[in-house]
Every structure is written in C-alpha cells, then in structure tokens.
Amino acid sequence: MKFTILHESPNRIRVHMDQERMSFKQADTLQYYLDCSSIVTSAKVYERTADAVIFFKESKEEIINLLRHYHCEEVQVPDIVYENSSRELNSIYQEKLVMRVMIRAVSRLFVPSIIRNAITIVRSAYYIIKGIRCLLKGKIEVSVLDAVSIGVSIFRRDFDTASSIMFLLGIGELLEEWTHKKSVDDLAKTMSLNVNNVWMISDSGEVLMPISKIKVSDKIVVRMGNVIPFDGTVVAGDGMANESSMTGESMPVHKKIDSKVFAGTVLEEGEIHIRVDKTEGDGKYDKIVKMIEETEKLKASVESKAEHLADNLVPFSLIGTLLVYLFTRNTTKALAVLMVDYSCALKLAMPVTVLSAIREAGEHQISVKGGKFLEAIAQADTIVFDKTGTLTRATPKVADVISFGDRSEDELLRIAACMEEHFPHSMAKAVVDAAVKKGLDHEEMHTKVEYIVAHGISTTIEGKSAIIGSYHFVFEDEKCIVAEDKKHLFERLPAEQSHLFLAIEGKLEAVICIEDPLRDEAADVVKKLKEIGFKKVVMMTGDNDKTAKMIAKEVGVDEYYSEVLPEDKAAFIEREKAEGARVVMVGDGINDSPALSAADVGIAVSDGAQIARQIADITIGSDDLYQIVNLKKLSDGLMKRIKGNYRKIMVFNTALIVLGVAGILPPTTSSLLHNTSTLVIGLSGMKDILE
C-alpha cells in the first residue's frame, strides 16, 4: 500500500494513505490491521483525510515495513469488528451538528429578517404543541416551560430570543441523542454474543464447529452454563434458561421439547438439543437495544432524581414568573424568571454525563450495563474476589499428572481432556490445552456428561463410571478411595498447586496438578483498592486451605475463605449486605454466578464462563486487574462531576434570575446565558473523567 509520511517524532508517526478519503469499512480494516500488530502500541485512523496516527514501541522502519505490506482486501477482519464500529454513527451526527450551526450562521447573515421571523413562528409551533400536549396530560414539565418561553417571546415580537432558544434547545437535543445512541450502541454490543464455536450434532456424533458454519435446521447441543447462540426450537433434553437479556425477567424459564429458545439467553440448568431457526442471532441486537432504551432499571438513581427534580421545578419557575409580575407589574422582569429555568440543564447534563461515563468505561475495556452500577461502585465499601481466573491468571497450566493406577500419565490426561472439553472453566481449559500440546487425540469415549457446579464432572467411560473434580466431590460426596500402596504419593501432593482428582469405578486413578500463577498486578491492585475507598477486601475459593492461605497472604486481602461452595459465596455476600455493607463481587466461573447475582454489583472477567458474563452487571477485560481500579476511579469521578454540575446549575441560574429581577440583565441576555450555560455543562459532561 502506498502512503506518505506527514509527520514523525520518537515512537509516533502520522501517515497519509494514497487515496483522498476512506470508506468506513476501509478505515475499520486498517484500524484492525494496526491494532493486531505487536509493534503498534496504539493507532487512530481518520477516514475523512485517509490519515493514520500510529504510536509504536520499536523502530520506525518496522512500522514502514508493516504499512508497505498492508493490502485492504487481504486482511481477514471478523464481522464483529465492522458491527461494533461507531464511525458511521459519529460521522452522521458530526455532519448534523455542523450543518445546524452553518444554517444558523448563514440565515442570520443573508436571510432578510421578515423571512427569519416567519420561519421562527413556524418552528415554534412544534415546541408550543408539545407543551400543550403535556398540559393536556395533566403534567407541568420542561416542555411546558419551553413552550411558554418561546410563546411569550413571539407574542412580544422578540423573534431573535425565540429563535435563539429553539436553536440552543435543538443543539442540546442533538448532542444528547448522539451521546445516548452511541452509549446504547456500545452497551448493546457488550451484551451481544461472544461465541466462536458450538457443538453440532452430526451422524458421527458431536462435532465442534465454528459458529459461522452453522446453517438453519442444523442441530446443536447447549449445556449448562453456556449462552444459547441461535434462535431455535428444542428437539431433545430439558433445562432452565435465563432470558433476562431479552425480557428483563430474572426467573429462569423451563425449556423442554418444542420450546422456543432465543439467542443470547443462558442455559442455567440441564442440557438441550436445539434445531436452529435463525442463524447469527437475527433480530437479537434490535431486541437488546429496545430493552435498554425502554427499561428504567439501568438508570443511576441520581440520574432519575435529577429528571424528577427537573420536572418538579417547572411549576416553581412559572409561579415565580407570575409573582414577579404581580409585585413589579414589569413584564421584562417577569420574563427574566421565565427565560431561566433549572430543569433544562438538569435534564440535559445528568443523562449525558452518565452515558458518557459508560462510553468512557468501554474505552478502557470495561462494559457497564447501566448507570446505576457505576453509582453502586462509587458507594461500595466491600469487594469480594474469586481466586481462580481472577486474582490468579485466567490461563492456568497443567504442571504434572500423577498416576495412582496402571494407566499411563498420557492416557489419564487424554481421559481427563475428553471429559473436561465440554465445560467452560479455566482449569478445564488447562487440561484440554495440555492434551492438545502433547498431541493426544481425545475423541469422544464417554456417554452423557453431567456437570455438577463447584464439584466436577460425572460420566461413563467404556462401561465404567468416571468422575473428575474437587477433593470434596471425589472423596466426600462420591466416597472414592486411594489405593493403600499409593497413599504416600497422595500425602505429598504439592500444596502450592491446585488439584483435579480423576476416579474410575470409585478408585482414584490420577491427580492432575495445575499451576495457578498469581497475577503480577494482584497485590498492587488490592493495595490501591484499599487506598481509594474499599474498607474490606475478601478472597473466596473452592481450593484447599493451604493454597488459599498462601495466595491470600501474597495478595494482602483482609479475609479469605477456602473450600467454599457457590451458595457459601452468595450467603456471605447476603450477610455483609444485611450488616449494611455495599458489596462488589468479582468472578469468572459458573460457580461465581450466584454471588455475582447477590452482590450490589457483579463484575465478571471477559474470558470467564458465559453465564457469569451474562449475569454480571459489569464485565472487565481479562488481561489487567487495574481495570477495577479504573472502574472505581471512574465511578467516583462520575458522582463528583454530577454533584459539581448540580451546584453549577443551581448557582448560575439563581444568579441569572436575581440579575434579571433586579433589572440588570434583559430577558434576551438571560435566556442566551442560560441556554449557553446548559450547553457548556452538557458538553463538559461528555469529557473523559479518567486522564
């Protein structure tokens, strides 16, 4: 690809691609190509100018070589990259904004006043009718105040003031609509599917297939804890599906033969076979957007309070106008009160600020499902961490396979991988990856596989019962035994590693030792969380006490609990809440789902189990726990900004009313200053909180 270097500095270069302008798709393709390069730290592509600004960590020559080898049509870009792009949306609203300002400027310079006045009268009808409709519903809200302000200005033949009010209201509505659509768009996409492969039922059995290869009428298997990837019909099996992402209903729905299931919902219990009715989740995105736009439960309480306060202040503005006129008999002073109201700024600034914070969170790989959860994070004083995949790396590795029978280590690993590959958990993935690395073919060798949450897996292999899972499951629940001549091995299992126990026919056959390395940043994150407001940091895990104690000491948590079940985590959170604590739960597995649901805010790690991400209120990227620190700072900053905006609105508008009633400011000036301040506060609410 031909390009020109426009500017360069150490570790930064700006280039112009050899074309006048890029399409949105071309810009997204180049952005994806640059983002995927290990030598690029960050990049920004501008489709209007066909420029790219690239920050890099190696030499400039490597960047130049990277660009020389770039060919747009050869880059394989996942569809989701184009679907998640906001370039077109931003371009549309930028053009709308510029066009409105240009039309305003041109009309004031070149259009005769008599024509401008006629246009103002026609345009005012929209606002006046809107106000009348509000009154007919028995409400006195902001639209009534807008209608009165514009109507009185036109009645007094003050067309410039009426035109200015409508222009500023229009700009404010456009900015709010832009921010709202962008935030809802981002939010809906974070709730969209993140499924790459599914188990398809073929003549030869279950086959793992890319989701893009599935066609209508194909049959697939969905097991407990997994997202249902397509709209379809149940043809076999029985289960309970969480459809809250579609309907907002929190109670699971029973699914049996001939039941309809929907893409994006989660199978909480059981196993079902689905005949695919619609591929790629047709219609799911629109359903999610509709749910987000219609629901009130996602709004922050401060946002809802601001809106209610805004509507409640309108009658006082009208009464104030009437009282000033009665006492002064001065129309100008009365209009000074009418032209200034608190409600307009409150209704614009608060939602824009909250939605902008959600957008900013997305830029830091933090997906937030609603403003109320940012508010809850700001108020939280207790945070509970799951250990595996959260405080420790999400990609544990098999360190050793210890045989307790006649089978070889490779054979035991092959059996374990065959059982574990059906279920989403970081330790299960470690077993499967270890088998793949050794080239062990673990094709289906078992009958029906049953997953018991926080315990393990049960099946039958070659006619013999087989289980794999925790110590509690294998030895306490299933009463398996260790051969006498192998007990010395069992007693010397390394305490610093996690263990999976594989038993066949009630006898221990293998212990799979898994390294669960602590995240490098975990201790520092815990320290910083305490510094910025959390009074108690807790770790909970199903692991043995020795491992848990060692990790807890290294991380520096205030309390830790080992060998806990899912219901134990949820019960702990309920107790904390009953004692007045505001609790945040961070987890990644199926066994964390009850606790994520019970907490004031549930935070899931992005590459954890799908049900955990679905139930969680917030999802963070898997590569950096510092995102939780950023989330807390963002939430605190949001609340600080909202309170600051509230004070500014009250003080500034009160000053305008006082100056207007005193006769110092005419109504037109008061209106202009009021609407300008509303716009400024709204724009300031769109600024990033985290620097």
PDB file of N, CA and C in Angstrom, residues 597-678:
ATOM      1  N   SER A 597     -24.811 -12.463  41.203  1.00  0.00           N
ATOM      2  CA  SER A 597     -26.207 -12.022  41.219  1.00  0.00           C
ATOM      3  C   SER A 597     -26.586 -11.410  42.566  1.00  0.00           C
ATOM      4  N   ALA A 598     -26.046 -11.944  43.660  1.00  0.00           N
ATOM      5  CA  ALA A 598     -26.405 -11.478  45.003  1.00  0.00           C
ATOM      6  C   ALA A 598     -25.771 -10.132  45.349  1.00  0.00           C
ATOM      7  N   ALA A 599     -24.613  -9.822  44.766  1.00  0.00           N
ATOM      8  CA  ALA A 599     -23.879  -8.599  45.110  1.00  0.00           C
ATOM      9  C   ALA A 599     -24.601  -7.353  44.615  1.00  0.00           C
ATOM     10  N   ASP A 600     -24.274  -6.205  45.223  1.00  0.00           N
ATOM     11  CA  ASP A 600     -24.802  -4.927  44.727  1.00  0.00           C
ATOM     12  C   ASP A 600     -24.316  -4.682  43.304  1.00  0.00           C
ATOM     13  N   VAL A 601     -23.084  -5.089  43.046  1.00  0.00           N
ATOM     14  CA  VAL A 601     -22.527  -5.032  41.690  1.00  0.00           C
ATOM     15  C   VAL A 601     -21.728  -6.311  41.445  1.00  0.00           C
ATOM     16  N   GLY A 602     -22.045  -7.015  40.355  1.00  0.00           N
ATOM     17  CA  GLY A 602     -21.284  -8.191  39.969  1.00  0.00           C
ATOM     18  C   GLY A 602     -20.362  -7.849  38.816  1.00  0.00           C
ATOM     19  N   ILE A 603     -19.076  -8.160  38.960  1.00  0.00           N
ATOM     20  CA  ILE A 603     -18.089  -7.892  37.910  1.00  0.00           C
ATOM     21  C   ILE A 603     -17.541  -9.217  37.413  1.00  0.00           C
ATOM     22  N   ALA A 604     -17.660  -9.469  36.117  1.00  0.00           N
ATOM     23  CA  ALA A 604     -17.149 -10.704  35.520  1.00  0.00           C
ATOM     24  C   ALA A 604     -15.918 -10.404  34.676  1.00  0.00           C
ATOM     25  N   VAL A 605     -15.019 -11.375  34.623  1.00  0.00           N
ATOM     26  CA  VAL A 605     -13.842 -11.282  33.765  1.00  0.00           C
ATOM     27  C   VAL A 605     -14.235 -11.766  32.381  1.00  0.00           C
ATOM     28  N   SER A 606     -13.813 -11.055  31.336  1.00  0.00           N
ATOM     29  CA  SER A 606     -14.362 -11.243  29.988  1.00  0.00           C
ATOM     30  C   SER A 606     -14.168 -12.626  29.399  1.00  0.00           C
ATOM     31  N   ASP A 607     -13.101 -13.340  29.753  1.00  0.00           N
ATOM     32  CA  ASP A 607     -12.927 -14.667  29.161  1.00  0.00           C
ATOM     33  C   ASP A 607     -13.376 -15.781  30.102  1.00  0.00           C
ATOM     34  N   GLY A 608     -14.189 -15.415  31.096  1.00  0.00           N
ATOM     35  CA  GLY A 608     -14.744 -16.409  32.006  1.00  0.00           C
ATOM     36  C   GLY A 608     -15.966 -17.081  31.403  1.00  0.00           C
ATOM     37  N   ALA A 609     -16.706 -17.802  32.229  1.00  0.00           N
ATOM     38  CA  ALA A 609     -17.888 -18.524  31.756  1.00  0.00           C
ATOM     39  C   ALA A 609     -18.939 -17.543  31.233  1.00  0.00           C
ATOM     40  N   GLN A 610     -19.654 -17.970  30.192  1.00  0.00           N
ATOM     41  CA  GLN A 610     -20.639 -17.087  29.562  1.00  0.00           C
ATOM     42  C   GLN A 610     -21.762 -16.713  30.520  1.00  0.00           C
ATOM     43  N   ILE A 611     -22.167 -17.643  31.379  1.00  0.00           N
ATOM     44  CA  ILE A 611     -23.248 -17.325  32.310  1.00  0.00           C
ATOM     45  C   ILE A 611     -22.804 -16.264  33.317  1.00  0.00           C
ATOM     46  N   ALA A 612     -21.526 -16.278  33.683  1.00  0.00           N
ATOM     47  CA  ALA A 612     -21.012 -15.261  34.602  1.00  0.00           C
ATOM     48  C   ALA A 612     -21.073 -13.884  33.946  1.00  0.00           C
ATOM     49  N   ARG A 613     -20.687 -13.806  32.670  1.00  0.00           N
ATOM     50  CA  ARG A 613     -20.735 -12.529  31.956  1.00  0.00           C
ATOM     51  C   ARG A 613     -22.167 -12.067  31.776  1.00  0.00           C
ATOM     52  N   GLN A 614     -23.078 -13.010  31.563  1.00  0.00           N
ATOM     53  CA  GLN A 614     -24.470 -12.652  31.329  1.00  0.00           C
ATOM     54  C   GLN A 614     -25.111 -12.097  32.606  1.00  0.00           C
ATOM     55  N   ILE A 615     -24.822 -12.722  33.728  1.00  0.00           N
ATOM     56  CA  ILE A 615     -25.432 -12.310  34.992  1.00  0.00           C
ATOM     57  C   ILE A 615     -24.780 -11.051  35.541  1.00  0.00           C
ATOM     58  N   ALA A 616     -23.480 -10.886  35.294  1.00  0.00           N
ATOM     59  CA  ALA A 616     -22.743  -9.754  35.862  1.00  0.00           C
ATOM     60  C   ALA A 616     -23.279  -8.426  35.343  1.00  0.00           C
ATOM     61  N   ASP A 617     -23.131  -7.397  36.178  1.00  0.00           N
ATOM     62  CA  ASP A 617     -23.549  -6.043  35.811  1.00  0.00           C
ATOM     63  C   ASP A 617     -22.460  -5.330  35.018  1.00  0.00           C
ATOM     64  N   ILE A 618     -21.223  -5.740  35.257  1.00  0.00           N
ATOM     65  CA  ILE A 618     -20.069  -5.121  34.606  1.00  0.00           C
ATOM     66  C   ILE A 618     -19.116  -6.236  34.182  1.00  0.00           C
ATOM     67  N   THR A 619     -18.515  -6.085  33.006  1.00  0.00           N
ATOM     68  CA  THR A 619     -17.507  -7.033  32.540  1.00  0.00           C
ATOM     69  C   THR A 619     -16.213  -6.285  32.264  1.00  0.00           C
ATOM     70  N   ILE A 620     -15.100  -6.830  32.759  1.00  0.00           N
ATOM     71  CA  ILE A 620     -13.804  -6.208  32.520  1.00  0.00           C
ATOM     72  C   ILE A 620     -12.963  -7.114  31.627  1.00  0.00           C
ATOM     73  N   GLY A 621     -11.970  -6.539  30.945  1.00  0.00           N
ATOM     74  CA  GLY A 621     -11.047  -7.322  30.132  1.00  0.00           C
ATOM     75  C   GLY A 621     -10.254  -8.271  31.009  1.00  0.00           C
ATOM     76  N   SER A 622      -9.796  -9.349  30.423  1.00  0.00           N
ATOM     77  CA  SER A 622      -9.161 -10.399  31.217  1.00  0.00           C
ATOM     78  C   SER A 622      -7.677 -10.177  31.480  1.00  0.00           C
ATOM     79  N   ASP A 623      -7.089  -9.177  30.829  1.00  0.00           N
ATOM     80  CA  ASP A 623      -5.634  -9.078  30.874  1.00  0.00           C
ATOM     81  C   ASP A 623      -5.095  -8.142  31.946  1.00  0.00           C
ATOM     82  N   ASP A 624      -5.964  -7.445  32.674  1.00  0.00           N
ATOM     83  CA  ASP A 624      -5.441  -6.438  33.600  1.00  0.00           C
ATOM     84  C   ASP A 624      -6.442  -6.123  34.707  1.00  0.00           C
ATOM     85  N   LEU A 625      -6.101  -6.481  35.949  1.00  0.00           N
ATOM     86  CA  LEU A 625      -6.986  -6.182  37.083  1.00  0.00           C
ATOM     87  C   LEU A 625      -7.013  -4.698  37.430  1.00  0.00           C
ATOM     88  N   TYR A 626      -6.056  -3.930  36.906  1.00  0.00           N
ATOM     89  CA  TYR A 626      -6.069  -2.490  37.161  1.00  0.00           C
ATOM     90  C   TYR A 626      -7.345  -1.838  36.615  1.00  0.00           C
ATOM     91  N   GLN A 627      -8.050  -2.545  35.733  1.00  0.00           N
ATOM     92  CA  GLN A 627      -9.317  -2.017  35.226  1.00  0.00           C
ATOM     93  C   GLN A 627     -10.338  -1.840  36.351  1.00  0.00           C
ATOM     94  N   ILE A 628     -10.232  -2.656  37.409  1.00  0.00           N
ATOM     95  CA  ILE A 628     -11.140  -2.480  38.549  1.00  0.00           C
ATOM     96  C   ILE A 628     -10.816  -1.178  39.276  1.00  0.00           C
ATOM     97  N   VAL A 629      -9.532  -0.859  39.383  1.00  0.00           N
ATOM     98  CA  VAL A 629      -9.120   0.419  39.980  1.00  0.00           C
ATOM     99  C   VAL A 629      -9.641   1.569  39.127  1.00  0.00           C
ATOM    100  N   ASN A 630      -9.490   1.449  37.797  1.00  0.00           N
ATOM    101  CA  ASN A 630     -10.007   2.484  36.898  1.00  0.00           C
ATOM    102  C   ASN A 630     -11.513   2.622  37.016  1.00  0.00           C
ATOM    103  N   LEU A 631     -12.196   1.477  37.177  1.00  0.00           N
ATOM    104  CA  LEU A 631     -13.648   1.487  37.320  1.00  0.00           C
ATOM    105  C   LEU A 631     -14.067   2.251  38.572  1.00  0.00           C
ATOM    106  N   LYS A 632     -13.373   2.012  39.677  1.00  0.00           N
ATOM    107  CA  LYS A 632     -13.679   2.722  40.920  1.00  0.00           C
ATOM    108  C   LYS A 632     -13.415   4.213  40.765  1.00  0.00           C
ATOM    109  N   LYS A 633     -12.287   4.568  40.172  1.00  0.00           N
ATOM    110  CA  LYS A 633     -11.960   5.986  39.966  1.00  0.00           C
ATOM    111  C   LYS A 633     -12.974   6.655  39.038  1.00  0.00           C
ATOM    112  N   LEU A 634     -13.380   5.935  37.988  1.00  0.00           N
ATOM    113  CA  LEU A 634     -14.366   6.470  37.053  1.00  0.00           C
ATOM    114  C   LEU A 634     -15.702   6.699  37.752  1.00  0.00           C
ATOM    115  N   SER A 635     -16.116   5.738  38.574  1.00  0.00           N
ATOM    116  CA  SER A 635     -17.392   5.855  39.292  1.00  0.00           C
ATOM    117  C   SER A 635     -17.351   7.012  40.285  1.00  0.00           C
ATOM    118  N   ASP A 636     -16.249   7.111  41.034  1.00  0.00           N
ATOM    119  CA  ASP A 636     -16.115   8.221  41.978  1.00  0.00           C
ATOM    120  C   ASP A 636     -16.105   9.555  41.235  1.00  0.00           C
ATOM    121  N   GLY A 637     -15.381   9.585  40.098  1.00  0.00           N
ATOM    122  CA  GLY A 637     -15.318  10.812  39.302  1.00  0.00           C
ATOM    123  C   GLY A 637     -16.668  11.189  38.735  1.00  0.00           C
ATOM    124  N   LEU A 638     -17.453  10.189  38.338  1.00  0.00           N
ATOM    125  CA  LEU A 638     -18.798  10.448  37.815  1.00  0.00           C
ATOM    126  C   LEU A 638     -19.671  11.106  38.869  1.00  0.00           C
ATOM    127  N   MET A 639     -19.677  10.544  40.083  1.00  0.00           N
ATOM    128  CA  MET A 639     -20.508  11.111  41.143  1.00  0.00           C
ATOM    129  C   MET A 639     -20.054  12.519  41.504  1.00  0.00           C
ATOM    130  N   LYS A 640     -18.737  12.729  41.511  1.00  0.00           N
ATOM    131  CA  LYS A 640     -18.206  14.062  41.802  1.00  0.00           C
ATOM    132  C   LYS A 640     -18.630  15.052  40.725  1.00  0.00           C
ATOM    133  N   ARG A 641     -18.579  14.616  39.455  1.00  0.00           N
ATOM    134  CA  ARG A 641     -18.968  15.511  38.354  1.00  0.00           C
ATOM    135  C   ARG A 641     -20.452  15.829  38.411  1.00  0.00           C
ATOM    136  N   ILE A 642     -21.285  14.833  38.697  1.00  0.00           N
ATOM    137  CA  ILE A 642     -22.732  15.062  38.775  1.00  0.00           C
ATOM    138  C   ILE A 642     -23.057  16.074  39.868  1.00  0.00           C
ATOM    139  N   LYS A 643     -22.437  15.894  41.040  1.00  0.00           N
ATOM    140  CA  LYS A 643     -22.688  16.835  42.141  1.00  0.00           C
ATOM    141  C   LYS A 643     -22.166  18.224  41.795  1.00  0.00           C
ATOM    142  N   GLY A 644     -21.002  18.277  41.127  1.00  0.00           N
ATOM    143  CA  GLY A 644     -20.443  19.563  40.721  1.00  0.00           C
ATOM    144  C   GLY A 644     -21.330  20.260  39.705  1.00  0.00           C
ATOM    145  N   ASN A 645     -21.841  19.499  38.727  1.00  0.00           N
ATOM    146  CA  ASN A 645     -22.746  20.073  37.730  1.00  0.00           C
ATOM    147  C   ASN A 645     -24.025  20.585  38.375  1.00  0.00           C
ATOM    148  N   TYR A 646     -24.516  19.828  39.348  1.00  0.00           N
ATOM    149  CA  TYR A 646     -25.734  20.243  40.050  1.00  0.00           C
ATOM    150  C   TYR A 646     -25.527  21.594  40.743  1.00  0.00           C
ATOM    151  N   ARG A 647     -24.381  21.731  41.428  1.00  0.00           N
ATOM    152  CA  ARG A 647     -24.097  23.002  42.110  1.00  0.00           C
ATOM    153  C   ARG A 647     -23.965  24.147  41.107  1.00  0.00           C
ATOM    154  N   LYS A 648     -23.273  23.894  39.998  1.00  0.00           N
ATOM    155  CA  LYS A 648     -23.094  24.936  38.980  1.00  0.00           C
ATOM    156  C   LYS A 648     -24.445  25.391  38.418  1.00  0.00           C
ATOM    157  N   ILE A 649     -25.308  24.423  38.132  1.00  0.00           N
ATOM    158  CA  ILE A 649     -26.626  24.743  37.571  1.00  0.00           C
ATOM    159  C   ILE A 649     -27.428  25.606  38.539  1.00  0.00           C
ATOM    160  N   MET A 650     -27.450  25.202  39.808  1.00  0.00           N
ATOM    161  CA  MET A 650     -28.247  25.937  40.797  1.00  0.00           C
ATOM    162  C   MET A 650     -27.700  27.341  41.021  1.00  0.00           C
ATOM    163  N   VAL A 651     -26.388  27.476  41.181  1.00  0.00           N
ATOM    164  CA  VAL A 651     -25.783  28.775  41.478  1.00  0.00           C
ATOM    165  C   VAL A 651     -25.908  29.717  40.286  1.00  0.00           C
ATOM    166  N   PHE A 652     -25.534  29.234  39.089  1.00  0.00           N
ATOM    167  CA  PHE A 652     -25.526  30.109  37.913  1.00  0.00           C
ATOM    168  C   PHE A 652     -26.930  30.578  37.545  1.00  0.00           C
ATOM    169  N   ASN A 653     -27.894  29.659  37.545  1.00  0.00           N
ATOM    170  CA  ASN A 653     -29.255  30.042  37.159  1.00  0.00           C
ATOM    171  C   ASN A 653     -29.925  30.923  38.202  1.00  0.00           C
ATOM    172  N   THR A 654     -29.604  30.698  39.479  1.00  0.00           N
ATOM    173  CA  THR A 654     -30.123  31.584  40.528  1.00  0.00           C
ATOM    174  C   THR A 654     -29.582  32.991  40.342  1.00  0.00           C
ATOM    175  N   ALA A 655     -28.296  33.092  40.007  1.00  0.00           N
ATOM    176  CA  ALA A 655     -27.688  34.408  39.767  1.00  0.00           C
ATOM    177  C   ALA A 655     -28.354  35.113  38.587  1.00  0.00           C
ATOM    178  N   LEU A 656     -28.659  34.369  37.520  1.00  0.00           N
ATOM    179  CA  LEU A 656     -29.323  34.966  36.361  1.00  0.00           C
ATOM    180  C   LEU A 656     -30.707  35.499  36.725  1.00  0.00           C
ATOM    181  N   ILE A 657     -31.449  34.717  37.527  1.00  0.00           N
ATOM    182  CA  ILE A 657     -32.792  35.158  37.935  1.00  0.00           C
ATOM    183  C   ILE A 657     -32.706  36.428  38.777  1.00  0.00           C
ATOM    184  N   VAL A 658     -31.777  36.457  39.737  1.00  0.00           N
ATOM    185  CA  VAL A 658     -31.611  37.637  40.601  1.00  0.00           C
ATOM    186  C   VAL A 658     -31.248  38.866  39.767  1.00  0.00           C
ATOM    187  N   LEU A 659     -30.308  38.706  38.840  1.00  0.00           N
ATOM    188  CA  LEU A 659     -29.887  39.833  37.991  1.00  0.00           C
ATOM    189  C   LEU A 659     -31.018  40.281  37.070  1.00  0.00           C
ATOM    190  N   GLY A 660     -31.821  39.330  36.618  1.00  0.00           N
ATOM    191  CA  GLY A 660     -32.940  39.680  35.759  1.00  0.00           C
ATOM    192  C   GLY A 660     -34.020  40.435  36.512  1.00  0.00           C
ATOM    193  N   VAL A 661     -34.391  39.944  37.704  1.00  0.00           N
ATOM    194  CA  VAL A 661     -35.410  40.605  38.519  1.00  0.00           C
ATOM    195  C   VAL A 661     -34.936  41.991  38.959  1.00  0.00           C
ATOM    196  N   ALA A 662     -33.622  42.135  39.179  1.00  0.00           N
ATOM    197  CA  ALA A 662     -33.065  43.437  39.567  1.00  0.00           C
ATOM    198  C   ALA A 662     -33.001  44.409  38.399  1.00  0.00           C
ATOM    199  N   GLY A 663     -33.282  43.909  37.195  1.00  0.00           N
ATOM    200  CA  GLY A 663     -33.259  44.781  36.031  1.00  0.00           C
ATOM    201  C   GLY A 663     -31.887  44.965  35.419  1.00  0.00           C
ATOM    202  N   ILE A 664     -30.916  44.209  35.896  1.00  0.00           N
ATOM    203  CA  ILE A 664     -29.545  44.348  35.378  1.00  0.00           C
ATOM    204  C   ILE A 664     -29.399  43.627  34.043  1.00  0.00           C
ATOM    205  N   LEU A 665     -30.030  42.443  33.909  1.00  0.00           N
ATOM    206  CA  LEU A 665     -29.963  41.694  32.656  1.00  0.00           C
ATOM    207  C   LEU A 665     -31.336  41.667  31.991  1.00  0.00           C
ATOM    208  N   PRO A 666     -31.414  41.992  30.687  1.00  0.00           N
ATOM    209  CA  PRO A 666     -32.689  41.865  29.972  1.00  0.00           C
ATOM    210  C   PRO A 666     -32.999  40.392  29.720  1.00  0.00           C
ATOM    211  N   PRO A 667     -34.277  40.044  29.470  1.00  0.00           N
ATOM    212  CA  PRO A 667     -34.655  38.641  29.267  1.00  0.00           C
ATOM    213  C   PRO A 667     -33.885  37.941  28.146  1.00  0.00           C
ATOM    214  N   THR A 668     -33.606  38.675  27.056  1.00  0.00           N
ATOM    215  CA  THR A 668     -32.890  38.037  25.945  1.00  0.00           C
ATOM    216  C   THR A 668     -31.491  37.605  26.370  1.00  0.00           C
ATOM    217  N   THR A 669     -30.817  38.466  27.141  1.00  0.00           N
ATOM    218  CA  THR A 669     -29.467  38.136  27.613  1.00  0.00           C
ATOM    219  C   THR A 669     -29.519  36.980  28.607  1.00  0.00           C
ATOM    220  N   SER A 670     -30.506  37.017  29.516  1.00  0.00           N
ATOM    221  CA  SER A 670     -30.666  35.930  30.486  1.00  0.00           C
ATOM    222  C   SER A 670     -30.891  34.595  29.786  1.00  0.00           C
ATOM    223  N   SER A 671     -31.767  34.613  28.762  1.00  0.00           N
ATOM    224  CA  SER A 671     -32.056  33.397  28.010  1.00  0.00           C
ATOM    225  C   SER A 671     -30.812  32.873  27.303  1.00  0.00           C
ATOM    226  N   LEU A 672     -30.069  33.794  26.690  1.00  0.00           N
ATOM    227  CA  LEU A 672     -28.863  33.389  25.969  1.00  0.00           C
ATOM    228  C   LEU A 672     -27.830  32.791  26.922  1.00  0.00           C
ATOM    229  N   LEU A 673     -27.621  33.449  28.067  1.00  0.00           N
ATOM    230  CA  LEU A 673     -26.652  32.957  29.048  1.00  0.00           C
ATOM    231  C   LEU A 673     -27.098  31.622  29.641  1.00  0.00           C
ATOM    232  N   HIS A 674     -28.404  31.517  29.906  1.00  0.00           N
ATOM    233  CA  HIS A 674     -28.934  30.277  30.468  1.00  0.00           C
ATOM    234  C   HIS A 674     -28.732  29.110  29.508  1.00  0.00           C
ATOM    235  N   ASN A 675     -29.136  29.290  28.250  1.00  0.00           N
ATOM    236  CA  ASN A 675     -29.019  28.210  27.279  1.00  0.00           C
ATOM    237  C   ASN A 675     -27.567  27.895  26.943  1.00  0.00           C
ATOM    238  N   THR A 676     -26.732  28.944  26.937  1.00  0.00           N
ATOM    239  CA  THR A 676     -25.305  28.715  26.692  1.00  0.00           C
ATOM    240  C   THR A 676     -24.694  27.910  27.829  1.00  0.00           C
ATOM    241  N   SER A 677     -25.065  28.259  29.073  1.00  0.00           N
ATOM    242  CA  SER A 677     -24.529  27.523  30.226  1.00  0.00           C
ATOM    243  C   SER A 677     -25.004  26.071  30.211  1.00  0.00           C
ATOM    244  N   THR A 678     -26.250  25.849  29.795  1.00  0.00           N
ATOM    245  CA  THR A 678     -26.767  24.485  29.685  1.00  0.00           C
ATOM    246  C   THR A 678     -25.949  23.675  28.690  1.00  0.00           C
TER     247      THR A 678
END
